[in-house]
Each structure stands twice: as C-alpha cells, then as structure tokens.
Short mmCIF file of C-alpha atoms in Angstrom, two decimals:
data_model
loop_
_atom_site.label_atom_id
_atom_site.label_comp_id
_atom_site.label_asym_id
_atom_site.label_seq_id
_atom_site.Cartn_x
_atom_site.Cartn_y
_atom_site.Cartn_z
CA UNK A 1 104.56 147.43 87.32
CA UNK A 2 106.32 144.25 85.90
CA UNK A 3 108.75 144.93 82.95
CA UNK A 4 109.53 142.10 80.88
CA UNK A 5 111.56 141.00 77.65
CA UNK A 6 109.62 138.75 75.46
CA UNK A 7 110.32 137.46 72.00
CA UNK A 8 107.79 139.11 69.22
CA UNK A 9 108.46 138.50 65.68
CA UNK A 10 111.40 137.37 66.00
CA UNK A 11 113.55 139.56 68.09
CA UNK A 12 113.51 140.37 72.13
CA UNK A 13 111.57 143.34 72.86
CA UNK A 14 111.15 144.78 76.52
CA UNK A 15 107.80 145.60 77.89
CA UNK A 16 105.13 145.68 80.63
CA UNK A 17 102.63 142.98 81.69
CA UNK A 18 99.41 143.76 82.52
CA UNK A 19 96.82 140.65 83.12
CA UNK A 20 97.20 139.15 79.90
CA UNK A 21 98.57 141.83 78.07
CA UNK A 22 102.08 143.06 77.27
CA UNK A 23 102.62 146.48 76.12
CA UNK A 24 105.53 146.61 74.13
CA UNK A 25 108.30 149.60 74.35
CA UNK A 26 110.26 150.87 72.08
CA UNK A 27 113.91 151.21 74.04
CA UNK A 28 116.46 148.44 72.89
CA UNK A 29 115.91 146.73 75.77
CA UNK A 30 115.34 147.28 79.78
CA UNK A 31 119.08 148.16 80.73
CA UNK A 32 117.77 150.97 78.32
CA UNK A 33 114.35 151.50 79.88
CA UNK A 34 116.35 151.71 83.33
CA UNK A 35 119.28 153.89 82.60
CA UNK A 36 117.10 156.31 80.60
CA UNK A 37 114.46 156.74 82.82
CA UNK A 38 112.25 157.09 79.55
CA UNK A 39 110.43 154.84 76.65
CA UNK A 40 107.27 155.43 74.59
CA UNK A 41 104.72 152.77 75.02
CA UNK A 42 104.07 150.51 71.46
CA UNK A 43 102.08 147.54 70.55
CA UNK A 44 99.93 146.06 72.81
CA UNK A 45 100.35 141.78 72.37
CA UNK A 46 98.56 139.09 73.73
CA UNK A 47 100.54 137.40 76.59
CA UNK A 48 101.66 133.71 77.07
CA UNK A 49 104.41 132.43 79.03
CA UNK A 50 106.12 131.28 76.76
CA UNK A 51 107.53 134.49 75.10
CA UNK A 52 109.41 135.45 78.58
CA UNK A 53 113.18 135.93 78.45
CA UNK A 54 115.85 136.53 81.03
CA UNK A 55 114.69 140.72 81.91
CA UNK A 56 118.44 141.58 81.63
CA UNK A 57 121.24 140.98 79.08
CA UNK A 58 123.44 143.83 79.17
CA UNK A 59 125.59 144.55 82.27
CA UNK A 60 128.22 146.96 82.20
CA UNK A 61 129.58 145.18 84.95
CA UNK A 62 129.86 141.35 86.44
CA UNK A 63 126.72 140.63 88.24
CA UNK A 64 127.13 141.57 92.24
CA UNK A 65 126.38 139.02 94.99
CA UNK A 66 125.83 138.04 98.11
CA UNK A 67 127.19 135.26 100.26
CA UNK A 68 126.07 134.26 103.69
CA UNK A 69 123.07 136.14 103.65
CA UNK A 70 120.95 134.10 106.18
CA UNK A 71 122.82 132.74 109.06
CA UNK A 72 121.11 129.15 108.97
CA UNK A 73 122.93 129.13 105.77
CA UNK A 74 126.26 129.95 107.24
CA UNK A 75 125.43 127.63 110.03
CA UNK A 76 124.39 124.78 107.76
CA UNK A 77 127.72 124.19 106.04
CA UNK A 78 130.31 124.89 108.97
CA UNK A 79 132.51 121.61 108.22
CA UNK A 80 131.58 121.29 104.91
CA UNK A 81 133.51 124.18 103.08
CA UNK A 82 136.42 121.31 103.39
CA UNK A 83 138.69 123.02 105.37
CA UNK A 84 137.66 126.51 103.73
CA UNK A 85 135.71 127.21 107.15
CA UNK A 86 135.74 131.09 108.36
CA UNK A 87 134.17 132.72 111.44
CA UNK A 88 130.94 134.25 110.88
CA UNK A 89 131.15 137.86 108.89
CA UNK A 90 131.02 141.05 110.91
CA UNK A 91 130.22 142.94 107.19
CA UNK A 92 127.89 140.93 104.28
CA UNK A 93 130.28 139.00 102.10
CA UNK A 94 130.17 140.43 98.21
CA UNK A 95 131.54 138.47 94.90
CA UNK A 96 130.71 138.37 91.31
CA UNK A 97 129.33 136.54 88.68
CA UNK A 98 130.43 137.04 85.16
CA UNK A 99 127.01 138.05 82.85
CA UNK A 100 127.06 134.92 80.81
CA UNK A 101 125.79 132.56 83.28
CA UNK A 102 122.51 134.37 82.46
CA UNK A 103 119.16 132.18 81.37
CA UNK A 104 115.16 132.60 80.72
CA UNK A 105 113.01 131.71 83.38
CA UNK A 106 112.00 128.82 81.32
CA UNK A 107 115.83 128.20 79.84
CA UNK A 108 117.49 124.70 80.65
CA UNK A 109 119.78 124.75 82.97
CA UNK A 110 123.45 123.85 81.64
CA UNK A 111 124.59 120.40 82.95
CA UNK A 112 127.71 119.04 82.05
CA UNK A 113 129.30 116.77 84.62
CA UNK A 114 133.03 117.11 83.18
CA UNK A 115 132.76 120.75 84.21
CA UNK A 116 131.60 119.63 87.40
CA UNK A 117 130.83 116.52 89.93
CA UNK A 118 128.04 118.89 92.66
CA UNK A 119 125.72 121.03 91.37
CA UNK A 120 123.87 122.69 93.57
CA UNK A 121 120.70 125.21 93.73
CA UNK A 122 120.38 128.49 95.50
CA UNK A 123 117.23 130.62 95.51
CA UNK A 124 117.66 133.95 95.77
CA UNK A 125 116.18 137.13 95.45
CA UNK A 126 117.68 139.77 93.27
CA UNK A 127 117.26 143.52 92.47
CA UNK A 128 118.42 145.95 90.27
CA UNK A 129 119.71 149.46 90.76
CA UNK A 130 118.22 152.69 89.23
CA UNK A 131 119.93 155.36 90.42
CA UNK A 132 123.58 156.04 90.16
CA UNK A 133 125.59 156.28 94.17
CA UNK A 134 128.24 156.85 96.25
CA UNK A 135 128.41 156.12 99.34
CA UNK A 136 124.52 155.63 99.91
CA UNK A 137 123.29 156.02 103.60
CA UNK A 138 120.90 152.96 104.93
CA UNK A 139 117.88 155.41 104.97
CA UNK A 140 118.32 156.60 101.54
CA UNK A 141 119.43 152.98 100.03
CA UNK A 142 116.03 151.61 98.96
CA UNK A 143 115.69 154.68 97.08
CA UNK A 144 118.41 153.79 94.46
CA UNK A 145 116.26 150.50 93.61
CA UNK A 146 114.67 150.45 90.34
CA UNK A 147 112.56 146.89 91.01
CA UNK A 148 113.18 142.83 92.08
CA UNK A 149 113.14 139.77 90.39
CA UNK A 150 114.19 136.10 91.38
CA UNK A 151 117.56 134.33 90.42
CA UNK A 152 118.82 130.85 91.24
CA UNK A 153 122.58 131.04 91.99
CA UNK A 154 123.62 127.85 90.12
CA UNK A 155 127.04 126.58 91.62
CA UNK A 156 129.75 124.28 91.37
CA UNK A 157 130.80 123.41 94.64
CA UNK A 158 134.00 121.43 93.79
CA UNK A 159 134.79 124.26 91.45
CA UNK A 160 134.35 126.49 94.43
CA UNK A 161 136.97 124.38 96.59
CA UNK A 162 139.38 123.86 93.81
CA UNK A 163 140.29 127.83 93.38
CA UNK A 164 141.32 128.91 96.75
CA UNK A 165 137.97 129.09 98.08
CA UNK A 166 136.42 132.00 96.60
CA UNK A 167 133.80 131.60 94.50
CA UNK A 168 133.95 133.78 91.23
CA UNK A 169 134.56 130.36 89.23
CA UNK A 170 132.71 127.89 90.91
CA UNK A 171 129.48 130.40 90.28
CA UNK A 172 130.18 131.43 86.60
CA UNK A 173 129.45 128.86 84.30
CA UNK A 174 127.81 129.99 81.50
CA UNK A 175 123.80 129.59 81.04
CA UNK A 176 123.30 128.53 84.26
CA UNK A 177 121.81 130.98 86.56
CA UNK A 178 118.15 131.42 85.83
CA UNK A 179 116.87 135.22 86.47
CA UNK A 180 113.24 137.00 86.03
CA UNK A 181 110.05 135.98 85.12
CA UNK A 182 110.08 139.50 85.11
CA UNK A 183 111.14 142.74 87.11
CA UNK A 184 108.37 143.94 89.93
CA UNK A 185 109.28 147.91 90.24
CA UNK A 186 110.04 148.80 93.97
CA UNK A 187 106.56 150.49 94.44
CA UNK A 188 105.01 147.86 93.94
CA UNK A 189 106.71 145.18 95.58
CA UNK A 190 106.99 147.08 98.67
CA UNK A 191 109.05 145.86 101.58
CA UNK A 192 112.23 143.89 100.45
CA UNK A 193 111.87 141.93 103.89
CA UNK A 194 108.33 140.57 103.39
CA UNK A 195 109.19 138.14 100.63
CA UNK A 196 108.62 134.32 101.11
CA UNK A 197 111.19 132.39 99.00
CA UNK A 198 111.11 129.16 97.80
CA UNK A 199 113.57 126.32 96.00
CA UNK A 200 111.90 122.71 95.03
CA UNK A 201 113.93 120.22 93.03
CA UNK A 202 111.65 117.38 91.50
CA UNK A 203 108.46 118.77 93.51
CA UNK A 204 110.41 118.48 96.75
CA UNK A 205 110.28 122.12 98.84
CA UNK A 206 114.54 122.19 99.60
CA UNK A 207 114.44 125.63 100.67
CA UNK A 208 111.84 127.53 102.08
CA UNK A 209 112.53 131.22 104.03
CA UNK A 210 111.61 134.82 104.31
CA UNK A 211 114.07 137.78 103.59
CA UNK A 212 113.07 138.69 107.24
CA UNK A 213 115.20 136.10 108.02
CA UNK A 214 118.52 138.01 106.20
CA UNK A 215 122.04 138.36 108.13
CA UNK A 216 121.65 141.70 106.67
CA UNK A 217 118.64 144.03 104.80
CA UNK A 218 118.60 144.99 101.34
CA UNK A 219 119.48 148.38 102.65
CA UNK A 220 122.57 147.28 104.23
CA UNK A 221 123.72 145.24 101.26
CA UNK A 222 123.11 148.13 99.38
CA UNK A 223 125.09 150.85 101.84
CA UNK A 224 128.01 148.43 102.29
CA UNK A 225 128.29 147.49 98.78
CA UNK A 226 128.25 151.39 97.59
CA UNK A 227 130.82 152.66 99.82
CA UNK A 228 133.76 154.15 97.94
CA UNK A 229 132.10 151.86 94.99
CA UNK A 230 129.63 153.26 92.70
CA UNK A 231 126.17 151.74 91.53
CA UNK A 232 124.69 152.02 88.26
CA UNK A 233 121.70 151.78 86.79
CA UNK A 234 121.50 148.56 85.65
CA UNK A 235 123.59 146.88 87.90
CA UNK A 236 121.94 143.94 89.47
CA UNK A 237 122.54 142.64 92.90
CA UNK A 238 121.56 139.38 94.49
CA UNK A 239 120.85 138.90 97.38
CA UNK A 240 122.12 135.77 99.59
CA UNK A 241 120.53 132.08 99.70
CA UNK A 242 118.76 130.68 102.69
CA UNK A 243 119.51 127.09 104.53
CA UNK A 244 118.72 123.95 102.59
CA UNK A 245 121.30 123.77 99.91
CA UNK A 246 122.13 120.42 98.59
CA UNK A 247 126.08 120.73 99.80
CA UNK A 248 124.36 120.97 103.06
CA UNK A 249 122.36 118.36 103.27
CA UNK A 250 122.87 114.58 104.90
CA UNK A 251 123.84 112.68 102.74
CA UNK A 252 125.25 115.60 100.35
CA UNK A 253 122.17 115.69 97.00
CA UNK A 254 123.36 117.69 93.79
CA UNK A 255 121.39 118.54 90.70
CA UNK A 256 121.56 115.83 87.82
CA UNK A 257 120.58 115.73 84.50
CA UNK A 258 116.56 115.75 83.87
CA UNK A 259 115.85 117.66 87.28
CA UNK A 260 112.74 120.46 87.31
CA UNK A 261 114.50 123.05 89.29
CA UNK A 262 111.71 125.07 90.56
CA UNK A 263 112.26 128.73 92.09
CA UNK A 264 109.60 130.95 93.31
CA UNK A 265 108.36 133.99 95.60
CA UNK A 266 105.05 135.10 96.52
CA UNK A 267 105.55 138.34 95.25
CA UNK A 268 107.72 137.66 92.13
CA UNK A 269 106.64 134.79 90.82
CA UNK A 270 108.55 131.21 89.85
CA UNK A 271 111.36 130.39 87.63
CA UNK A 272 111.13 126.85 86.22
CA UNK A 273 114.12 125.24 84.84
CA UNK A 274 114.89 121.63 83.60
CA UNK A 275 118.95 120.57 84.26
CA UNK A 276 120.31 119.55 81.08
CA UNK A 277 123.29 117.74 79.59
CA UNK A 278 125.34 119.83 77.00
CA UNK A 279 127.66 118.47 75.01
CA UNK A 280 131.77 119.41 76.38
CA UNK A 281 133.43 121.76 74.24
CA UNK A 282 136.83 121.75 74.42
CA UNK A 283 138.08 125.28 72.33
CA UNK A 284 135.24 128.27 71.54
CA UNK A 285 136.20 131.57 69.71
CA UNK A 286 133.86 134.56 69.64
CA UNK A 287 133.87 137.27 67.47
#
C-alpha cells in the first residue's frame, strides 16, 4: 500500500492512495498509524497531487543517516573533503539530521546563500522502521521495516568543512530536505536492492544508480545501526547517496536560487522541488 498525509479541509490527515482515491484514516497522523499498528479507515476523497505533504512530522528522535553508501560516491570526492579525507569505512558511516529540515514533496527548497556558499543535492532512498529492536540479526532486519519513501539529503558543504568535518550541521538546515510522495509498505515494494534512483537538476540526469550498487544492504545498515541501539517505530533511516553530487563534479556546480530539483525512483515515485531564496533571519523564538 502507499500511506500518505494530505491536506483536507484544512488540516493534514494521513491516509492510503489507491488510483485516484485516498482513503482517509482516522489516527493523528502516520507516526500514529505506524507505532499503533491500528487505524479505522474514513472518508474516501478524490486525489490530486497537490494535497501531498511530507508522510512524516513527528520523530521521537533526529532523523538517522547514512554516509558513503555507494563507493563511487566515496571515490568521487577523495581530494575534495579539503583535507577532511579518510580511508574507506570497514563499517557504514551513521549521523543525524535534526527533524526540522523536513519538506513536502512539492515544498520549496530553502535557499539562503548567507547560510551557505554550496548547496548541493543528494538522492536517496529512505525507510522507516516498524518494529521496535535490539540488536537485529541481518536475516531478521528487513523484518523490522514498516515501508520506503525517497528523500533528498540537502547539504551545505562549506558548513560541513567548517565544523570539524562531521556533518550534523552542514545537513540540518531547516526545510530543506524533501521526503515522500508517500510511504510504499515493504510488501509491496519488495527488494530494497532493486530500486533505480534518480537526481536531475534543471532537467539534467546528475545522478543516476541502483541500490544494488550500495557499499552496504538495507539489512546491514539496519543490523549495524541497531546494535546496542534501539529502533523505533517511526524512526526513519536514509540510506546513502550515489556518485554525481555537485561537490564532486569538474568544475564544482551547487544548487542556486530558481533550480527544479527533481528526485525520483521507479518504485517510489519523484519528489519535485524548486530552490528558493528566504529571507535571513537573524533571532527566532518558539513557543
């Protein structure tokens, strides 16, 4: 099935798409749907595209990542991390992303080029836990996957280099990482490593792979990441970029205001995201 959130009379609802149909739920949303296990079907609405909104909202955790997922990735920038270079990974390489980089997959993407100099795009598929575990053995890891969707890791390379390196900064600028259309449950989507992924900027194909092609399987990630750590329901994981980043490229080409960023899988559909300018803020208080 695909679970979606989509606005309806003025609120976000979650539900599932069917052809051109979308029956509505009645849990809060799909963290809900997910961690319960359980929601009674509602009204049935016509679909259009343009009521999609990110699937996920609430985390009770930063969003978990992957880095260096395919090696003509890790290849592709040796001498370009600006003397940040490391030896290839014996292990896959996890960080986070705090929740409020989080956009529709029609949202703009934020742009502001005081908060940063090189933007750059990373397609990348994404999935979301659904059972709780420990510990989880390879052969029993795609078990604990409730479905997939796509995300596009947004980042700030300078912002990257700045801080030591790491990348919890340069990748968690708010309303900037695209995620959905929607979530394809694991049944459906079948194997994790039969997906072809795509990234086009402007119409231009910049990245273009298959999660065959992955340092490491969604298992793995999923074994490594869970031992002596816990997964939740909810939590969502992505999973590693292929080769063709903009950092990457000769000469160097970063996102700039006015770009389509296009993001899309042949078994999870397309994001489609326009870059932006937002005006700086200088001082925000919430709540």
């Amino acid at each position: 099935m695909r679970y979606v959130m989509v606005e309806h009379a003025g609120r976000e609802v979650p539900g599932v798409l069917s052809g051109d149909t979308v029956s509505l739920l009645t849990a809060t949303d799909l963290t809900e749907v997910i961690e319960s296990g359980a929601s009674l079907p509602g009204e049935q609405i016509p679909y259009h595209e343009g009521m999609l909104r990110a699937p996920l909202r609430r985390f009770r955790r930063d969003i978990l990542c992957t880095g260096w997922n395919y090696w003509d990735h890790f290849e592709e920038s040796k001498g370009k991390r600006e003397g940040q270079d490391v030896d290839r990974p014996e292990h896959p390489t996890f960080f986070t992303k705090g929740p409020d980089v989080v956009i529709g997959p029609y949202d703009d993407i934020a742009w502001d080029p005081e908060i940063s100099a090189r933007w750059d795009y990373e397609a990348e598929v994404a999935l979301v836990i659904g059972r709780t575990g420990k510990n989880i053995p390879v052969a029993r890891a795609l078990d604990h996957v409730w479905g997939y969707l796509l995300a596009n890791d947004v980042s700030q390379r300078d912002l990257q280099r700045a801080h030591g390196g790491q990348w919890l900064k340069g990748k968690s600028i708010d309303d900037t990482m695209p995620l959905g259309p929607w979530i394809v449950t694991a049944d459906e989507l079948g194997d994790p490593q039969d997906i072809h992924l795509q990234c086009l900027v402007n119409g231009e194909v910049r990245q273009d792979a298959s999660t065959k092609q992955m340092a490491y399987d969604v298992a793995t990630l999923i074994s490594e990441l869970s031992f002596g750590m816990t997964l939740r329901p909810g939590d969502l994981l992505l999973t590693g970029t292929p080769a063709g980043i903009g950092n990457a490229r000769e000469p160097q080409v970063f996102l700039q205001e006015g770009d389509e960023v296009i993001t899309r899988a042949d078994k999870l559909g397309s994001l489609r995201n326009r870059v932006t300018r937002v005006d700086p803020v200088n001082y925000v208080t919430r709540g």
